[in-house]
Short mmCIF file of N, CA and C and ligand atoms in Angstrom, two decimals:
data_model
loop_
_atom_site.label_atom_id
_atom_site.label_comp_id
_atom_site.label_asym_id
_atom_site.label_seq_id
_atom_site.Cartn_x
_atom_site.Cartn_y
_atom_site.Cartn_z
N UNK A 95 0.84 -1.19 0.00
CA UNK A 95 0.00 0.00 0.00
C UNK A 95 0.88 1.25 0.00
N UNK A 96 0.43 2.25 -0.75
CA UNK A 96 1.18 3.52 -0.73
C UNK A 96 0.24 4.61 -0.22
N UNK A 97 0.73 5.34 0.75
CA UNK A 97 -0.08 6.41 1.34
C UNK A 97 0.05 7.68 0.49
N UNK A 98 -1.08 8.31 0.16
CA UNK A 98 -0.99 9.60 -0.56
C UNK A 98 -1.95 10.61 0.09
N UNK A 99 -1.61 11.88 -0.05
CA UNK A 99 -2.47 12.94 0.46
C UNK A 99 -3.69 13.11 -0.44
N UNK A 100 -4.74 13.73 0.08
CA UNK A 100 -5.98 13.86 -0.69
C UNK A 100 -5.82 14.74 -1.93
N UNK A 101 -4.81 15.60 -1.93
CA UNK A 101 -4.61 16.47 -3.10
C UNK A 101 -3.55 15.94 -4.06
N UNK A 102 -2.99 14.80 -3.75
CA UNK A 102 -1.99 14.23 -4.66
C UNK A 102 -2.68 13.53 -5.83
N UNK A 103 -2.00 13.46 -6.95
CA UNK A 103 -2.56 12.75 -8.10
C UNK A 103 -1.80 11.44 -8.30
N UNK A 104 -2.38 10.57 -9.11
CA UNK A 104 -1.74 9.28 -9.40
C UNK A 104 -2.20 8.83 -10.77
N UNK A 105 -1.46 7.95 -11.39
CA UNK A 105 -1.86 7.44 -12.70
C UNK A 105 -2.54 6.09 -12.53
N UNK A 106 -3.62 5.91 -13.29
CA UNK A 106 -4.36 4.64 -13.20
C UNK A 106 -5.15 4.41 -14.47
N UNK A 107 -5.12 3.18 -14.94
CA UNK A 107 -5.96 2.78 -16.07
C UNK A 107 -6.33 1.31 -15.83
N UNK A 108 -7.61 1.02 -15.73
CA UNK A 108 -8.04 -0.33 -15.41
C UNK A 108 -7.63 -1.29 -16.53
N UNK A 109 -6.99 -2.40 -16.17
CA UNK A 109 -6.53 -3.37 -17.17
C UNK A 109 -7.61 -4.40 -17.49
N UNK A 110 -8.75 -4.30 -16.80
CA UNK A 110 -9.88 -5.25 -17.00
C UNK A 110 -9.48 -6.69 -16.71
N UNK A 111 -8.47 -6.88 -15.88
CA UNK A 111 -8.10 -8.25 -15.51
C UNK A 111 -8.78 -8.68 -14.22
N UNK A 112 -9.49 -7.75 -13.64
CA UNK A 112 -10.28 -8.02 -12.43
C UNK A 112 -9.47 -8.65 -11.30
N UNK A 113 -8.20 -8.29 -11.26
CA UNK A 113 -7.39 -8.85 -10.18
C UNK A 113 -7.96 -8.50 -8.81
N UNK A 114 -8.54 -7.30 -8.74
CA UNK A 114 -9.12 -6.86 -7.45
C UNK A 114 -10.32 -7.72 -7.05
N UNK A 115 -11.00 -8.33 -8.04
CA UNK A 115 -12.19 -9.14 -7.75
C UNK A 115 -11.85 -10.61 -7.64
N UNK A 116 -10.54 -10.94 -7.86
CA UNK A 116 -10.16 -12.36 -7.91
C UNK A 116 -9.09 -12.73 -6.89
N UNK A 117 -8.85 -11.83 -5.98
CA UNK A 117 -7.76 -12.12 -5.03
C UNK A 117 -8.28 -12.13 -3.60
N UNK A 118 -9.33 -12.84 -3.41
CA UNK A 118 -9.86 -12.96 -2.05
C UNK A 118 -11.11 -12.14 -1.91
N UNK A 119 -12.25 -12.79 -1.69
CA UNK A 119 -13.52 -12.06 -1.59
C UNK A 119 -13.65 -11.41 -0.21
N UNK A 120 -12.99 -10.29 -0.07
CA UNK A 120 -12.98 -9.70 1.27
C UNK A 120 -13.49 -8.27 1.28
N UNK A 121 -14.41 -7.97 0.36
CA UNK A 121 -14.94 -6.60 0.34
C UNK A 121 -15.93 -6.43 1.49
N UNK A 122 -15.62 -5.48 2.36
CA UNK A 122 -16.52 -5.21 3.49
C UNK A 122 -17.65 -4.31 3.02
N UNK A 123 -18.86 -4.62 3.48
CA UNK A 123 -20.04 -3.85 3.07
C UNK A 123 -20.59 -3.04 4.24
N UNK A 124 -21.12 -1.89 3.91
CA UNK A 124 -21.94 -1.18 4.89
C UNK A 124 -23.40 -1.56 4.64
N UNK A 125 -24.25 -1.17 5.55
CA UNK A 125 -25.69 -1.44 5.35
C UNK A 125 -26.18 -0.74 4.08
N UNK A 126 -25.56 0.37 3.71
CA UNK A 126 -25.98 1.11 2.50
C UNK A 126 -25.62 0.32 1.25
N UNK A 127 -24.42 -0.27 1.24
CA UNK A 127 -24.04 -1.12 0.11
C UNK A 127 -25.02 -2.27 -0.03
N UNK A 128 -25.33 -2.89 1.09
CA UNK A 128 -26.21 -4.07 1.06
C UNK A 128 -27.58 -3.71 0.49
N UNK A 129 -28.13 -2.59 0.92
CA UNK A 129 -29.46 -2.19 0.44
C UNK A 129 -29.42 -1.89 -1.05
N UNK A 130 -28.37 -1.21 -1.51
CA UNK A 130 -28.29 -0.89 -2.94
C UNK A 130 -28.19 -2.17 -3.78
N UNK A 131 -27.40 -3.14 -3.30
CA UNK A 131 -27.27 -4.40 -4.05
C UNK A 131 -28.63 -5.10 -4.08
N UNK A 132 -29.31 -5.15 -2.94
CA UNK A 132 -30.62 -5.83 -2.89
C UNK A 132 -31.61 -5.15 -3.83
N UNK A 133 -31.62 -3.81 -3.84
CA UNK A 133 -32.56 -3.10 -4.71
C UNK A 133 -32.21 -3.34 -6.17
N UNK A 134 -30.92 -3.35 -6.48
CA UNK A 134 -30.51 -3.59 -7.87
C UNK A 134 -30.93 -4.98 -8.33
N UNK A 135 -30.79 -5.96 -7.46
CA UNK A 135 -31.15 -7.34 -7.80
C UNK A 135 -32.65 -7.61 -7.61
N UNK A 136 -33.37 -6.58 -7.13
CA UNK A 136 -34.80 -6.69 -6.85
C UNK A 136 -35.08 -7.87 -5.92
N UNK A 137 -34.32 -7.91 -4.85
CA UNK A 137 -34.48 -8.95 -3.84
C UNK A 137 -34.71 -8.31 -2.49
N UNK A 138 -35.32 -9.07 -1.62
CA UNK A 138 -35.36 -8.66 -0.21
C UNK A 138 -33.92 -8.79 0.30
N UNK A 139 -33.44 -7.86 1.12
CA UNK A 139 -32.05 -7.94 1.56
C UNK A 139 -31.75 -9.25 2.28
N UNK A 140 -32.77 -9.86 2.90
CA UNK A 140 -32.55 -11.11 3.64
C UNK A 140 -32.12 -12.25 2.71
N UNK A 141 -32.50 -12.13 1.45
CA UNK A 141 -32.13 -13.19 0.48
C UNK A 141 -30.63 -13.14 0.13
N UNK A 142 -29.98 -12.04 0.45
CA UNK A 142 -28.54 -11.93 0.12
C UNK A 142 -27.67 -12.64 1.15
N UNK A 143 -28.21 -12.82 2.36
CA UNK A 143 -27.44 -13.43 3.45
C UNK A 143 -27.99 -14.84 3.68
N UNK A 144 -27.23 -15.90 3.66
CA UNK A 144 -25.77 -15.94 3.55
C UNK A 144 -25.26 -16.24 2.14
N UNK A 145 -26.15 -16.33 1.13
CA UNK A 145 -25.71 -16.78 -0.19
C UNK A 145 -24.64 -15.84 -0.79
N UNK A 146 -24.89 -14.55 -0.73
CA UNK A 146 -23.96 -13.60 -1.35
C UNK A 146 -23.10 -12.84 -0.34
N UNK A 147 -23.61 -12.75 0.85
CA UNK A 147 -22.94 -11.94 1.88
C UNK A 147 -22.85 -12.75 3.16
N UNK A 148 -21.66 -12.79 3.73
CA UNK A 148 -21.57 -13.48 5.02
C UNK A 148 -21.43 -12.46 6.14
N UNK A 149 -21.99 -12.82 7.28
CA UNK A 149 -21.92 -11.93 8.44
C UNK A 149 -21.03 -12.60 9.48
N UNK A 150 -20.05 -11.85 9.94
CA UNK A 150 -19.14 -12.35 10.98
C UNK A 150 -19.32 -11.44 12.19
N UNK A 151 -19.42 -12.03 13.35
CA UNK A 151 -19.56 -11.20 14.56
C UNK A 151 -18.27 -11.30 15.36
N UNK A 152 -17.71 -10.15 15.70
CA UNK A 152 -16.51 -10.11 16.54
C UNK A 152 -16.71 -9.00 17.56
N UNK A 153 -16.53 -9.33 18.83
CA UNK A 153 -16.69 -8.34 19.91
C UNK A 153 -18.04 -7.62 19.81
N UNK A 154 -19.08 -8.39 19.57
CA UNK A 154 -20.45 -7.85 19.50
C UNK A 154 -20.70 -6.94 18.30
N UNK A 155 -19.76 -6.89 17.36
CA UNK A 155 -19.97 -6.05 16.17
C UNK A 155 -20.17 -6.97 14.96
N UNK A 156 -21.29 -6.79 14.21
CA UNK A 156 -21.48 -7.61 13.02
C UNK A 156 -20.78 -6.98 11.81
N UNK A 157 -20.01 -7.79 11.10
CA UNK A 157 -19.34 -7.33 9.88
C UNK A 157 -19.90 -8.10 8.69
N UNK A 158 -20.15 -7.39 7.59
CA UNK A 158 -20.65 -8.06 6.39
C UNK A 158 -19.56 -8.07 5.32
N UNK A 159 -19.37 -9.23 4.72
CA UNK A 159 -18.36 -9.39 3.68
C UNK A 159 -18.97 -10.06 2.46
N UNK A 160 -18.55 -9.62 1.27
CA UNK A 160 -19.02 -10.30 0.06
C UNK A 160 -18.47 -11.71 0.04
N UNK A 161 -19.30 -12.64 -0.35
CA UNK A 161 -18.83 -14.02 -0.44
C UNK A 161 -18.04 -14.24 -1.72
N UNK A 162 -17.27 -15.33 -1.73
CA UNK A 162 -16.53 -15.67 -2.94
C UNK A 162 -16.72 -17.12 -3.28
N UNK A 163 -16.37 -17.43 -4.52
CA UNK A 163 -16.30 -18.83 -4.94
C UNK A 163 -14.82 -19.05 -5.17
N UNK A 164 -14.22 -19.90 -4.38
CA UNK A 164 -12.77 -19.97 -4.24
C UNK A 164 -12.30 -18.54 -3.92
N UNK A 165 -11.42 -17.97 -4.74
CA UNK A 165 -10.92 -16.63 -4.38
C UNK A 165 -11.63 -15.52 -5.14
N UNK A 166 -12.67 -15.88 -5.90
CA UNK A 166 -13.30 -14.86 -6.75
C UNK A 166 -14.61 -14.36 -6.15
N UNK A 167 -14.85 -13.08 -6.34
CA UNK A 167 -16.09 -12.50 -5.83
C UNK A 167 -17.29 -13.20 -6.48
N UNK A 168 -18.30 -13.44 -5.70
CA UNK A 168 -19.48 -14.15 -6.19
C UNK A 168 -20.21 -13.37 -7.29
N UNK A 169 -19.97 -12.08 -7.36
CA UNK A 169 -20.64 -11.26 -8.38
C UNK A 169 -19.79 -11.07 -9.65
N UNK A 170 -18.66 -11.74 -9.72
CA UNK A 170 -17.81 -11.60 -10.91
C UNK A 170 -18.23 -12.63 -11.96
N UNK A 171 -18.50 -12.13 -13.19
CA UNK A 171 -18.85 -13.02 -14.29
C UNK A 171 -17.64 -13.11 -15.21
N UNK A 172 -17.42 -14.29 -15.81
CA UNK A 172 -16.26 -14.44 -16.71
C UNK A 172 -16.69 -14.65 -18.15
N UNK A 173 -18.01 -14.51 -18.39
CA UNK A 173 -18.49 -14.73 -19.76
C UNK A 173 -18.13 -13.53 -20.63
N UNK A 174 -17.34 -13.77 -21.68
CA UNK A 174 -16.95 -12.68 -22.58
C UNK A 174 -16.09 -11.64 -21.88
N UNK A 175 -15.19 -12.07 -21.05
CA UNK A 175 -14.34 -11.13 -20.29
C UNK A 175 -14.90 -10.92 -18.90
N UNK A 176 -14.08 -10.40 -18.04
CA UNK A 176 -14.52 -10.20 -16.66
C UNK A 176 -15.55 -9.07 -16.57
N UNK A 177 -16.58 -9.32 -15.79
CA UNK A 177 -17.63 -8.30 -15.64
C UNK A 177 -18.24 -8.38 -14.25
N UNK A 178 -18.46 -7.21 -13.66
CA UNK A 178 -19.16 -7.18 -12.36
C UNK A 178 -20.66 -7.21 -12.65
N UNK A 179 -21.35 -8.20 -12.14
CA UNK A 179 -22.78 -8.35 -12.47
C UNK A 179 -23.67 -7.41 -11.64
N UNK A 180 -23.07 -6.68 -10.74
CA UNK A 180 -23.86 -5.69 -9.98
C UNK A 180 -23.23 -4.30 -10.15
N UNK A 181 -22.59 -4.09 -11.30
CA UNK A 181 -21.77 -2.88 -11.50
C UNK A 181 -22.46 -1.58 -11.04
N UNK A 182 -23.71 -1.30 -11.43
CA UNK A 182 -24.32 -0.03 -10.98
C UNK A 182 -24.52 0.05 -9.47
N UNK A 183 -24.49 -1.12 -8.81
CA UNK A 183 -24.72 -1.12 -7.36
C UNK A 183 -23.50 -1.66 -6.62
N UNK A 184 -22.35 -1.68 -7.29
CA UNK A 184 -21.17 -2.27 -6.63
C UNK A 184 -20.83 -1.48 -5.36
N UNK A 185 -20.27 -2.17 -4.38
CA UNK A 185 -19.98 -1.50 -3.10
C UNK A 185 -19.05 -0.29 -3.25
N UNK A 186 -19.14 0.60 -2.31
CA UNK A 186 -18.31 1.82 -2.36
C UNK A 186 -16.82 1.48 -2.41
N UNK A 187 -16.41 0.43 -1.73
CA UNK A 187 -14.98 0.08 -1.74
C UNK A 187 -14.53 -0.33 -3.14
N UNK A 188 -15.43 -0.95 -3.89
CA UNK A 188 -15.10 -1.33 -5.28
C UNK A 188 -15.06 -0.07 -6.15
N UNK A 189 -15.97 0.86 -5.90
CA UNK A 189 -15.99 2.10 -6.68
C UNK A 189 -14.70 2.88 -6.51
N UNK A 190 -14.16 2.84 -5.31
CA UNK A 190 -12.98 3.65 -5.00
C UNK A 190 -11.67 2.99 -5.43
N UNK A 191 -11.66 1.69 -5.61
CA UNK A 191 -10.43 0.96 -5.91
C UNK A 191 -9.73 1.54 -7.14
N UNK A 192 -8.41 1.66 -7.20
CA UNK A 192 -7.37 1.15 -6.29
C UNK A 192 -7.11 2.01 -5.06
N UNK A 193 -8.00 2.97 -4.82
CA UNK A 193 -7.87 3.73 -3.58
C UNK A 193 -8.45 2.89 -2.44
N UNK A 194 -7.71 2.80 -1.37
CA UNK A 194 -8.19 2.11 -0.18
C UNK A 194 -8.35 3.17 0.90
N UNK A 195 -9.58 3.42 1.34
CA UNK A 195 -9.79 4.50 2.31
C UNK A 195 -9.06 4.26 3.63
N UNK A 196 -8.75 5.35 4.28
CA UNK A 196 -8.17 5.27 5.63
C UNK A 196 -9.33 5.46 6.61
N UNK A 197 -9.05 5.89 7.82
CA UNK A 197 -10.15 6.11 8.78
C UNK A 197 -10.94 7.34 8.36
N UNK A 198 -12.27 7.35 8.59
CA UNK A 198 -13.06 8.54 8.23
C UNK A 198 -12.43 9.81 8.78
N UNK A 199 -12.33 10.81 7.91
CA UNK A 199 -11.78 12.09 8.36
C UNK A 199 -10.28 12.22 8.12
N UNK A 200 -9.60 11.15 7.76
CA UNK A 200 -8.14 11.23 7.55
C UNK A 200 -7.83 12.11 6.34
N UNK A 201 -6.66 12.74 6.37
CA UNK A 201 -6.30 13.58 5.22
C UNK A 201 -5.41 12.82 4.23
N UNK A 202 -5.52 11.53 4.24
CA UNK A 202 -4.77 10.68 3.31
C UNK A 202 -5.58 9.43 3.00
N UNK A 203 -5.17 8.75 1.93
CA UNK A 203 -5.75 7.44 1.58
C UNK A 203 -4.58 6.55 1.18
N UNK A 204 -4.88 5.32 0.85
CA UNK A 204 -3.83 4.41 0.37
C UNK A 204 -4.14 4.02 -1.07
N UNK A 205 -3.10 3.70 -1.82
CA UNK A 205 -3.26 3.10 -3.15
C UNK A 205 -2.81 1.66 -3.02
N UNK A 206 -3.59 0.75 -3.58
CA UNK A 206 -3.21 -0.66 -3.51
C UNK A 206 -2.19 -0.94 -4.61
N UNK A 207 -0.95 -1.09 -4.22
CA UNK A 207 0.13 -1.24 -5.21
C UNK A 207 0.09 -2.61 -5.91
N UNK A 208 -0.81 -3.49 -5.50
CA UNK A 208 -0.95 -4.77 -6.21
C UNK A 208 -1.79 -4.60 -7.48
N UNK A 209 -2.48 -3.48 -7.60
CA UNK A 209 -3.34 -3.25 -8.78
C UNK A 209 -2.45 -3.08 -10.01
N UNK A 210 -2.65 -3.92 -11.06
CA UNK A 210 -1.77 -3.83 -12.24
C UNK A 210 -1.99 -2.57 -13.08
N UNK A 211 -3.09 -1.86 -12.83
CA UNK A 211 -3.37 -0.67 -13.62
C UNK A 211 -2.80 0.61 -13.02
N UNK A 212 -2.20 0.46 -11.85
CA UNK A 212 -1.66 1.64 -11.18
C UNK A 212 -0.37 2.09 -11.87
N UNK A 213 -0.17 3.38 -11.90
CA UNK A 213 1.02 4.04 -12.46
C UNK A 213 1.01 4.07 -13.99
N UNK A 214 -0.13 3.74 -14.62
CA UNK A 214 -0.21 3.91 -16.07
C UNK A 214 -1.52 4.62 -16.38
N UNK A 215 -1.63 5.14 -17.61
CA UNK A 215 -2.89 5.79 -18.00
C UNK A 215 -2.96 7.22 -17.50
N UNK A 216 -4.17 7.79 -17.53
CA UNK A 216 -4.32 9.21 -17.20
C UNK A 216 -4.05 9.52 -15.74
N UNK A 217 -3.73 10.76 -15.51
CA UNK A 217 -3.51 11.23 -14.15
C UNK A 217 -4.86 11.39 -13.46
N UNK A 218 -4.99 10.91 -12.27
CA UNK A 218 -6.27 10.95 -11.54
C UNK A 218 -6.12 11.74 -10.26
N UNK A 219 -7.29 12.30 -9.86
CA UNK A 219 -7.36 12.94 -8.56
C UNK A 219 -8.05 11.99 -7.60
N UNK A 220 -7.82 12.14 -6.32
CA UNK A 220 -8.58 11.36 -5.34
C UNK A 220 -10.04 11.84 -5.45
N UNK A 221 -10.98 10.93 -5.67
CA UNK A 221 -12.38 11.35 -5.84
C UNK A 221 -13.00 11.71 -4.48
N UNK A 222 -12.86 12.98 -4.13
CA UNK A 222 -13.22 13.39 -2.77
C UNK A 222 -14.71 13.22 -2.48
N UNK A 223 -15.53 13.44 -3.51
CA UNK A 223 -16.98 13.31 -3.29
C UNK A 223 -17.35 11.86 -2.96
N UNK A 224 -16.78 10.94 -3.71
CA UNK A 224 -17.06 9.53 -3.48
C UNK A 224 -16.49 9.09 -2.13
N UNK A 225 -15.31 9.59 -1.82
CA UNK A 225 -14.66 9.23 -0.56
C UNK A 225 -15.49 9.74 0.62
N UNK A 226 -15.97 10.98 0.50
CA UNK A 226 -16.77 11.56 1.59
C UNK A 226 -18.08 10.80 1.75
N UNK A 227 -18.67 10.39 0.65
CA UNK A 227 -19.90 9.60 0.72
C UNK A 227 -19.62 8.27 1.45
N UNK A 228 -18.51 7.65 1.11
CA UNK A 228 -18.15 6.38 1.77
C UNK A 228 -17.96 6.60 3.28
N UNK A 229 -17.21 7.64 3.64
CA UNK A 229 -16.97 7.89 5.06
C UNK A 229 -18.28 8.18 5.80
N UNK A 230 -19.12 8.96 5.17
CA UNK A 230 -20.43 9.28 5.76
C UNK A 230 -21.22 8.00 6.04
N UNK A 231 -21.19 7.10 5.07
CA UNK A 231 -21.95 5.84 5.21
C UNK A 231 -21.33 4.94 6.26
N UNK A 232 -20.01 4.94 6.34
CA UNK A 232 -19.34 4.11 7.37
C UNK A 232 -19.71 4.63 8.76
N UNK A 233 -19.65 5.97 8.91
CA UNK A 233 -20.00 6.55 10.22
C UNK A 233 -21.42 6.19 10.60
N UNK A 234 -22.34 6.37 9.67
CA UNK A 234 -23.75 6.10 9.92
C UNK A 234 -24.00 4.62 10.19
N UNK A 235 -23.32 3.77 9.46
CA UNK A 235 -23.42 2.32 9.63
C UNK A 235 -23.10 1.94 11.08
N UNK A 236 -21.92 2.38 11.55
CA UNK A 236 -21.52 1.99 12.91
C UNK A 236 -22.35 2.69 13.98
N UNK A 237 -22.73 3.94 13.72
CA UNK A 237 -23.54 4.68 14.70
C UNK A 237 -24.85 3.93 14.95
N UNK A 238 -25.51 3.53 13.88
CA UNK A 238 -26.81 2.86 14.03
C UNK A 238 -26.66 1.49 14.68
N UNK A 239 -25.69 0.73 14.22
CA UNK A 239 -25.53 -0.62 14.77
C UNK A 239 -25.13 -0.57 16.24
N UNK A 240 -24.19 0.30 16.58
CA UNK A 240 -23.71 0.33 17.96
C UNK A 240 -24.77 0.89 18.91
N UNK A 241 -25.63 1.77 18.39
CA UNK A 241 -26.73 2.27 19.24
C UNK A 241 -27.61 1.07 19.64
N UNK A 242 -27.94 0.24 18.69
CA UNK A 242 -28.80 -0.90 19.01
C UNK A 242 -28.10 -1.93 19.90
N UNK A 243 -26.81 -2.12 19.69
CA UNK A 243 -26.09 -3.11 20.51
C UNK A 243 -25.84 -2.57 21.91
N UNK A 244 -25.30 -1.36 22.00
CA UNK A 244 -24.86 -0.85 23.30
C UNK A 244 -25.98 -0.21 24.10
N UNK A 245 -26.87 0.54 23.42
CA UNK A 245 -27.91 1.24 24.19
C UNK A 245 -29.16 0.41 24.35
N UNK A 246 -29.49 -0.40 23.36
CA UNK A 246 -30.74 -1.16 23.45
C UNK A 246 -30.51 -2.63 23.75
N UNK A 247 -29.26 -3.04 23.83
CA UNK A 247 -28.94 -4.41 24.23
C UNK A 247 -29.34 -5.48 23.24
N UNK A 248 -29.46 -5.12 21.96
CA UNK A 248 -29.82 -6.14 20.96
C UNK A 248 -28.60 -7.00 20.62
N UNK A 249 -28.89 -8.21 20.17
CA UNK A 249 -27.82 -9.09 19.67
C UNK A 249 -27.28 -8.46 18.38
N UNK A 250 -26.00 -8.71 18.05
CA UNK A 250 -25.41 -8.07 16.86
C UNK A 250 -26.22 -8.28 15.58
N UNK A 251 -26.71 -9.50 15.35
CA UNK A 251 -27.47 -9.76 14.11
C UNK A 251 -28.78 -9.00 14.12
N UNK A 252 -29.40 -8.89 15.30
CA UNK A 252 -30.67 -8.13 15.39
C UNK A 252 -30.41 -6.64 15.15
N UNK A 253 -29.29 -6.16 15.68
CA UNK A 253 -28.94 -4.74 15.50
C UNK A 253 -28.71 -4.45 14.02
N UNK A 254 -28.06 -5.38 13.35
CA UNK A 254 -27.81 -5.23 11.91
C UNK A 254 -29.14 -5.19 11.16
N UNK A 255 -30.02 -6.10 11.50
CA UNK A 255 -31.32 -6.16 10.83
C UNK A 255 -32.10 -4.86 11.02
N UNK A 256 -32.09 -4.37 12.25
CA UNK A 256 -32.84 -3.14 12.54
C UNK A 256 -32.23 -1.95 11.78
N UNK A 257 -30.90 -1.89 11.75
CA UNK A 257 -30.23 -0.78 11.06
C UNK A 257 -30.55 -0.83 9.56
N UNK A 258 -30.59 -2.02 8.99
CA UNK A 258 -30.91 -2.14 7.55
C UNK A 258 -32.36 -1.71 7.31
N UNK A 259 -33.25 -2.17 8.16
CA UNK A 259 -34.66 -1.80 8.01
C UNK A 259 -34.84 -0.29 8.11
N UNK A 260 -34.11 0.34 9.04
CA UNK A 260 -34.19 1.80 9.23
C UNK A 260 -33.92 2.58 7.96
N UNK A 261 -32.91 2.11 7.20
CA UNK A 261 -32.47 2.92 6.05
C UNK A 261 -33.06 2.46 4.73
N UNK A 262 -33.76 1.33 4.74
CA UNK A 262 -34.21 0.72 3.48
C UNK A 262 -34.88 1.73 2.55
N UNK A 263 -35.83 2.52 3.07
CA UNK A 263 -36.59 3.42 2.20
C UNK A 263 -35.79 4.63 1.75
N UNK A 264 -34.75 4.99 2.51
CA UNK A 264 -33.99 6.22 2.17
C UNK A 264 -32.94 5.99 1.09
N UNK A 265 -32.54 4.75 0.87
CA UNK A 265 -31.39 4.49 0.02
C UNK A 265 -31.81 4.23 -1.43
N UNK A 266 -31.08 4.87 -2.36
CA UNK A 266 -31.40 4.64 -3.77
C UNK A 266 -30.12 4.42 -4.56
N UNK A 267 -30.26 3.79 -5.68
CA UNK A 267 -29.11 3.54 -6.55
C UNK A 267 -28.60 4.84 -7.16
N UNK A 268 -29.52 5.77 -7.39
CA UNK A 268 -29.16 7.02 -8.06
C UNK A 268 -28.11 7.80 -7.26
N UNK A 269 -28.17 7.71 -5.95
CA UNK A 269 -27.29 8.55 -5.13
C UNK A 269 -25.80 8.22 -5.31
N UNK A 270 -25.49 7.05 -5.87
CA UNK A 270 -24.07 6.71 -6.05
C UNK A 270 -23.64 6.74 -7.51
N UNK A 271 -24.58 7.00 -8.41
CA UNK A 271 -24.18 7.02 -9.82
C UNK A 271 -23.22 8.19 -10.05
N UNK A 272 -22.15 7.90 -10.76
CA UNK A 272 -21.16 8.95 -11.03
C UNK A 272 -20.14 9.12 -9.92
N UNK A 273 -20.32 8.39 -8.81
CA UNK A 273 -19.34 8.50 -7.73
C UNK A 273 -18.24 7.47 -7.94
N UNK A 274 -17.24 7.83 -8.66
CA UNK A 274 -16.12 6.94 -8.89
C UNK A 274 -14.88 7.76 -9.21
N UNK A 275 -13.85 7.10 -9.68
CA UNK A 275 -12.62 7.83 -9.98
C UNK A 275 -12.89 8.88 -11.05
N UNK A 276 -12.41 10.07 -10.79
CA UNK A 276 -12.61 11.13 -11.78
C UNK A 276 -11.65 10.92 -12.96
N UNK A 277 -12.10 11.20 -14.19
CA UNK A 277 -11.22 10.96 -15.34
C UNK A 277 -10.00 11.89 -15.31
S1 LIG B 426 -18.77 -6.47 -6.35
FE1 LIG B 426 -18.14 -6.33 -8.48
S2 LIG B 426 -16.44 -4.85 -8.48
FE2 LIG B 426 -16.71 -5.56 -6.36
S3 LIG B 426 -15.30 -7.30 -6.07
FE3 LIG B 426 -17.30 -8.13 -6.74
S4 LIG B 426 -17.19 -8.32 -8.98
FE4 LIG B 426 -15.53 -6.93 -8.31
#
């Protein structure tokens, strides 16, 4: 990983080899990502767990991760080249890649130096709007879940369910369209 400031530029051009989607299905989701994927697939969010998303509980905190088949993301299609089958609703972490966010509010991010498209192609800026949206959602995700766990004494899975139900009606696919790396 290489640390860069928010105003630094970097070169990047996607090689379409989907290395990021084939090297361990470890994309962490917020409740907002989950709702957008469910709406895009026209499914109840409960149908995504555990088939597409696994929930791990550690220290009373529920974490959601995209599932994989061997090391590949479950949403990666290989027909006619690599393709994300939920592209318009892909998680914020996928939208930001090869940028790897730091803690919300940090004045730096990381670049994943394993990405083969890094250091070639056009010069890019850190997409601050997309990054801020991601941080906002991460803050809101943990705020809601921890309120239910710590203040209301719910089990982690129940807290997750309640937090998802709370935001279901507010979340739309449109709000993330165009939030990606700036050309
Ligand atoms: S959701 Fe799409 S972009 Fe993200 S890892 Fe899976 S296939 Fe790749």
